[in-house]
């Protein structure tokens, strides 16, 4: 809809206004515990995160998570984006243990649902690796980045932007370790 157009145009206040209208309509028509209400909260959270309004993002991601857990249970794939969004907020706030806990929740659900060789699992490996870099746990970061790289190469081939991002993350670890020859 038009909210997505506003998002693409970086017209975040207009995007938020459209989400607010949709949220009101969905709650009036379906009640609070509906998947469309959760999706609105999640979208609002993404907008706030993009604006670096982390507390507002967190509140909306948590609302979405609460509804999705109520609707789908604690181990459903639809709740993993909420955990990742919450993890991203915490990472941006330098709350690395909280970020890690949320990334690991998403990881556990995704490996249970998809197995270890899935792009959504690679996304979790990257988030976990990012936390480990910030904690200077470089070997742990490297292991997660290499796992993500293996999945991305398997799923997308060698010349894909996700593969490039994995190599870049690995290079950052090597740079932080002063491993210039690797």
mmCIF file of C-alpha atoms in Angstrom:
data_model
loop_
_atom_site.group_PDB
_atom_site.id
_atom_site.type_symbol
_atom_site.label_atom_id
_atom_site.label_comp_id
_atom_site.label_asym_id
_atom_site.label_seq_id
_atom_site.Cartn_x
_atom_site.Cartn_y
_atom_site.Cartn_z
ATOM 1 C CA UNK A 1 0.000 0.000 0.000
ATOM 2 C CA UNK A 2 0.850 3.639 0.202
ATOM 3 C CA UNK A 3 2.696 3.131 3.487
ATOM 4 C CA UNK A 4 5.270 0.986 1.657
ATOM 5 C CA UNK A 5 5.741 3.744 -0.914
ATOM 6 C CA UNK A 6 6.325 6.238 1.888
ATOM 7 C CA UNK A 7 8.808 3.800 3.468
ATOM 8 C CA UNK A 8 10.766 3.484 0.228
ATOM 9 C CA UNK A 9 10.793 7.275 -0.060
ATOM 10 C CA UNK A 10 12.025 7.576 3.550
ATOM 11 C CA UNK A 11 8.877 9.514 4.424
ATOM 12 C CA UNK A 12 8.755 7.956 7.865
ATOM 13 C CA UNK A 13 6.225 10.281 9.481
ATOM 14 C CA UNK A 14 3.796 9.560 6.642
ATOM 15 C CA UNK A 15 4.528 5.859 7.023
ATOM 16 C CA UNK A 16 3.787 6.083 10.752
ATOM 17 C CA UNK A 17 0.538 7.951 10.096
ATOM 18 C CA UNK A 18 -0.623 5.191 7.749
ATOM 19 C CA UNK A 19 0.321 2.479 10.227
ATOM 20 C CA UNK A 20 -1.591 4.338 12.952
ATOM 21 C CA UNK A 21 -4.728 4.469 10.774
ATOM 22 C CA UNK A 22 -4.409 0.805 9.863
ATOM 23 C CA UNK A 23 -3.794 -0.151 13.487
ATOM 24 C CA UNK A 24 -6.946 1.647 14.613
ATOM 25 C CA UNK A 25 -9.028 -0.032 11.906
ATOM 26 C CA UNK A 26 -7.629 -3.488 12.634
ATOM 27 C CA UNK A 27 -8.187 -3.199 16.382
ATOM 28 C CA UNK A 28 -11.747 -1.910 15.837
ATOM 29 C CA UNK A 29 -12.563 -4.747 13.437
ATOM 30 C CA UNK A 30 -10.583 -7.701 14.803
ATOM 31 C CA UNK A 31 -9.604 -6.875 18.371
ATOM 32 C CA UNK A 32 -6.108 -6.566 19.780
ATOM 33 C CA UNK A 33 -4.889 -10.162 19.352
ATOM 34 C CA UNK A 34 -4.966 -10.329 15.566
ATOM 35 C CA UNK A 35 -2.086 -10.983 13.177
ATOM 36 C CA UNK A 36 -2.702 -7.726 11.274
ATOM 37 C CA UNK A 37 -2.466 -5.747 14.518
ATOM 38 C CA UNK A 38 0.842 -7.488 15.254
ATOM 39 C CA UNK A 39 2.072 -6.699 11.745
ATOM 40 C CA UNK A 40 1.237 -3.003 12.234
ATOM 41 C CA UNK A 41 3.126 -2.917 15.516
ATOM 42 C CA UNK A 42 6.069 -4.645 13.870
ATOM 43 C CA UNK A 43 6.049 -2.170 10.976
ATOM 44 C CA UNK A 44 5.883 0.770 13.373
ATOM 45 C CA UNK A 45 8.805 -0.732 15.250
ATOM 46 C CA UNK A 46 10.833 -0.931 12.026
ATOM 47 C CA UNK A 47 10.131 2.722 11.248
ATOM 48 C CA UNK A 48 11.158 3.823 14.732
ATOM 49 C CA UNK A 49 14.282 1.668 14.555
ATOM 50 C CA UNK A 50 15.176 3.256 11.238
ATOM 51 C CA UNK A 51 14.800 6.658 12.904
ATOM 52 C CA UNK A 52 17.005 5.558 15.839
ATOM 53 C CA UNK A 53 14.016 5.938 18.155
ATOM 54 C CA UNK A 54 14.968 2.755 19.946
ATOM 55 C CA UNK A 55 12.656 2.866 22.958
ATOM 56 C CA UNK A 56 9.657 3.425 20.686
ATOM 57 C CA UNK A 57 10.855 0.633 18.401
ATOM 58 C CA UNK A 58 11.280 -1.709 21.343
ATOM 59 C CA UNK A 59 7.776 -1.029 22.672
ATOM 60 C CA UNK A 60 6.229 -1.792 19.285
ATOM 61 C CA UNK A 61 8.329 -4.909 18.669
ATOM 62 C CA UNK A 62 7.314 -6.143 22.124
ATOM 63 C CA UNK A 63 3.633 -5.508 21.348
ATOM 64 C CA UNK A 64 3.971 -7.477 18.117
ATOM 65 C CA UNK A 65 5.788 -10.273 19.957
ATOM 66 C CA UNK A 66 3.101 -10.489 22.645
ATOM 67 C CA UNK A 67 0.335 -10.803 20.062
ATOM 68 C CA UNK A 68 2.230 -13.326 17.945
ATOM 69 C CA UNK A 69 3.053 -15.484 20.957
ATOM 70 C CA UNK A 70 -0.626 -15.378 21.960
ATOM 71 C CA UNK A 71 -1.677 -16.292 18.421
ATOM 72 C CA UNK A 72 1.004 -18.794 17.386
ATOM 73 C CA UNK A 73 2.830 -19.965 20.507
ATOM 74 C CA UNK A 74 6.451 -19.440 21.578
ATOM 75 C CA UNK A 75 8.106 -21.618 18.934
ATOM 76 C CA UNK A 76 6.485 -20.411 15.731
ATOM 77 C CA UNK A 77 8.481 -18.887 12.892
ATOM 78 C CA UNK A 78 6.267 -15.783 12.867
ATOM 79 C CA UNK A 79 7.673 -14.621 16.180
ATOM 80 C CA UNK A 80 11.325 -14.742 15.073
ATOM 81 C CA UNK A 81 11.283 -11.351 13.292
ATOM 82 C CA UNK A 82 10.168 -9.800 16.588
ATOM 83 C CA UNK A 83 13.082 -11.372 18.442
ATOM 84 C CA UNK A 84 15.457 -10.149 15.745
ATOM 85 C CA UNK A 85 13.986 -6.640 15.839
ATOM 86 C CA UNK A 86 14.297 -6.551 19.621
ATOM 87 C CA UNK A 87 17.829 -7.882 19.323
ATOM 88 C CA UNK A 88 18.691 -5.146 16.837
ATOM 89 C CA UNK A 89 17.370 -2.470 19.207
ATOM 90 C CA UNK A 90 19.434 -3.847 22.060
ATOM 91 C CA UNK A 91 22.500 -4.089 19.812
ATOM 92 C CA UNK A 92 22.091 -0.421 18.856
ATOM 93 C CA UNK A 93 21.818 0.444 22.549
ATOM 94 C CA UNK A 94 25.004 -1.530 23.319
ATOM 95 C CA UNK A 95 22.936 -3.936 25.450
ATOM 96 C CA UNK A 96 24.775 -6.878 23.959
ATOM 97 C CA UNK A 97 23.703 -9.629 26.358
ATOM 98 C CA UNK A 98 20.056 -8.719 25.778
ATOM 99 C CA UNK A 99 20.648 -8.624 22.030
ATOM 100 C CA UNK A 100 22.341 -12.012 22.137
ATOM 101 C CA UNK A 101 19.481 -13.558 24.124
ATOM 102 C CA UNK A 102 16.962 -12.433 21.508
ATOM 103 C CA UNK A 103 19.084 -13.478 18.531
ATOM 104 C CA UNK A 104 19.519 -16.898 20.140
ATOM 105 C CA UNK A 105 15.754 -17.267 20.662
ATOM 106 C CA UNK A 106 15.205 -16.589 16.973
ATOM 107 C CA UNK A 107 18.053 -18.967 16.093
ATOM 108 C CA UNK A 108 16.607 -21.834 18.146
ATOM 109 C CA UNK A 109 13.172 -21.468 16.585
ATOM 110 C CA UNK A 110 14.582 -21.261 13.082
ATOM 111 C CA UNK A 111 16.865 -24.287 13.342
ATOM 112 C CA UNK A 112 13.938 -26.258 14.750
ATOM 113 C CA UNK A 113 11.741 -25.144 11.843
ATOM 114 C CA UNK A 114 14.234 -25.112 8.945
ATOM 115 C CA UNK A 115 17.352 -26.998 10.020
ATOM 116 C CA UNK A 116 20.816 -25.472 9.998
ATOM 117 C CA UNK A 117 21.125 -24.792 6.265
ATOM 118 C CA UNK A 118 18.549 -22.055 5.661
ATOM 119 C CA UNK A 119 18.953 -18.336 4.853
ATOM 120 C CA UNK A 120 16.862 -17.357 7.884
ATOM 121 C CA UNK A 121 19.303 -19.262 10.083
ATOM 122 C CA UNK A 122 22.185 -17.425 8.383
ATOM 123 C CA UNK A 123 20.550 -14.148 9.407
ATOM 124 C CA UNK A 124 20.655 -15.292 13.034
ATOM 125 C CA UNK A 125 24.300 -16.311 12.735
ATOM 126 C CA UNK A 126 25.102 -12.807 11.495
ATOM 127 C CA UNK A 127 23.300 -11.118 14.387
ATOM 128 C CA UNK A 128 25.016 -13.365 16.920
ATOM 129 C CA UNK A 129 28.357 -12.739 15.241
ATOM 130 C CA UNK A 130 27.802 -8.992 15.415
ATOM 131 C CA UNK A 131 27.281 -9.203 19.172
ATOM 132 C CA UNK A 132 30.430 -11.257 19.588
ATOM 133 C CA UNK A 133 32.450 -8.664 17.662
ATOM 134 C CA UNK A 134 31.257 -5.956 20.039
ATOM 135 C CA UNK A 135 32.197 -8.169 22.978
ATOM 136 C CA UNK A 136 35.633 -8.800 21.396
ATOM 137 C CA UNK A 137 34.814 -12.510 21.255
ATOM 138 C CA UNK A 138 36.368 -12.696 17.819
ATOM 139 C CA UNK A 139 36.680 -16.465 17.461
ATOM 140 C CA UNK A 140 32.995 -16.880 18.328
ATOM 141 C CA UNK A 141 32.114 -14.125 15.870
ATOM 142 C CA UNK A 142 34.212 -15.743 13.172
ATOM 143 C CA UNK A 143 32.536 -19.111 13.691
ATOM 144 C CA UNK A 144 29.084 -17.547 13.304
ATOM 145 C CA UNK A 145 30.088 -15.513 10.254
ATOM 146 C CA UNK A 146 31.613 -18.583 8.607
ATOM 147 C CA UNK A 147 28.436 -20.565 9.276
ATOM 148 C CA UNK A 148 26.403 -17.777 7.675
ATOM 149 C CA UNK A 149 28.811 -17.653 4.725
ATOM 150 C CA UNK A 150 28.516 -21.385 4.117
ATOM 151 C CA UNK A 151 24.716 -21.182 4.077
ATOM 152 C CA UNK A 152 24.668 -18.130 1.808
ATOM 153 C CA UNK A 153 27.075 -19.650 -0.706
ATOM 154 C CA UNK A 154 25.038 -22.852 -0.734
ATOM 155 C CA UNK A 155 21.741 -21.017 -1.221
ATOM 156 C CA UNK A 156 22.752 -18.054 -3.395
ATOM 157 C CA UNK A 157 26.083 -18.869 -5.059
ATOM 158 C CA UNK A 158 29.339 -16.967 -4.756
ATOM 159 C CA UNK A 159 28.275 -13.656 -6.316
ATOM 160 C CA UNK A 160 25.382 -12.593 -4.127
ATOM 161 C CA UNK A 161 25.209 -9.505 -1.865
ATOM 162 C CA UNK A 162 24.589 -11.711 1.208
ATOM 163 C CA UNK A 163 27.795 -13.602 0.480
ATOM 164 C CA UNK A 164 29.609 -10.286 0.105
ATOM 165 C CA UNK A 165 28.250 -9.144 3.485
ATOM 166 C CA UNK A 166 29.507 -12.345 5.126
ATOM 167 C CA UNK A 167 32.985 -11.879 3.669
ATOM 168 C CA UNK A 168 32.957 -8.271 4.842
ATOM 169 C CA UNK A 169 32.054 -9.322 8.381
ATOM 170 C CA UNK A 170 34.824 -11.921 8.390
ATOM 171 C CA UNK A 171 37.258 -9.258 7.188
ATOM 172 C CA UNK A 172 36.222 -7.004 10.087
ATOM 173 C CA UNK A 173 37.052 -9.795 12.532
ATOM 174 C CA UNK A 174 40.448 -10.339 10.905
ATOM 175 C CA UNK A 175 41.106 -6.606 11.025
ATOM 176 C CA UNK A 176 40.205 -6.467 14.715
ATOM 177 C CA UNK A 177 42.566 -9.376 15.334
ATOM 178 C CA UNK A 178 45.337 -7.730 13.265
ATOM 179 C CA UNK A 179 45.251 -10.740 10.943
ATOM 180 C CA UNK A 180 46.096 -8.779 7.816
ATOM 181 C CA UNK A 181 47.288 -11.763 5.772
ATOM 182 C CA UNK A 182 44.079 -13.785 6.134
#
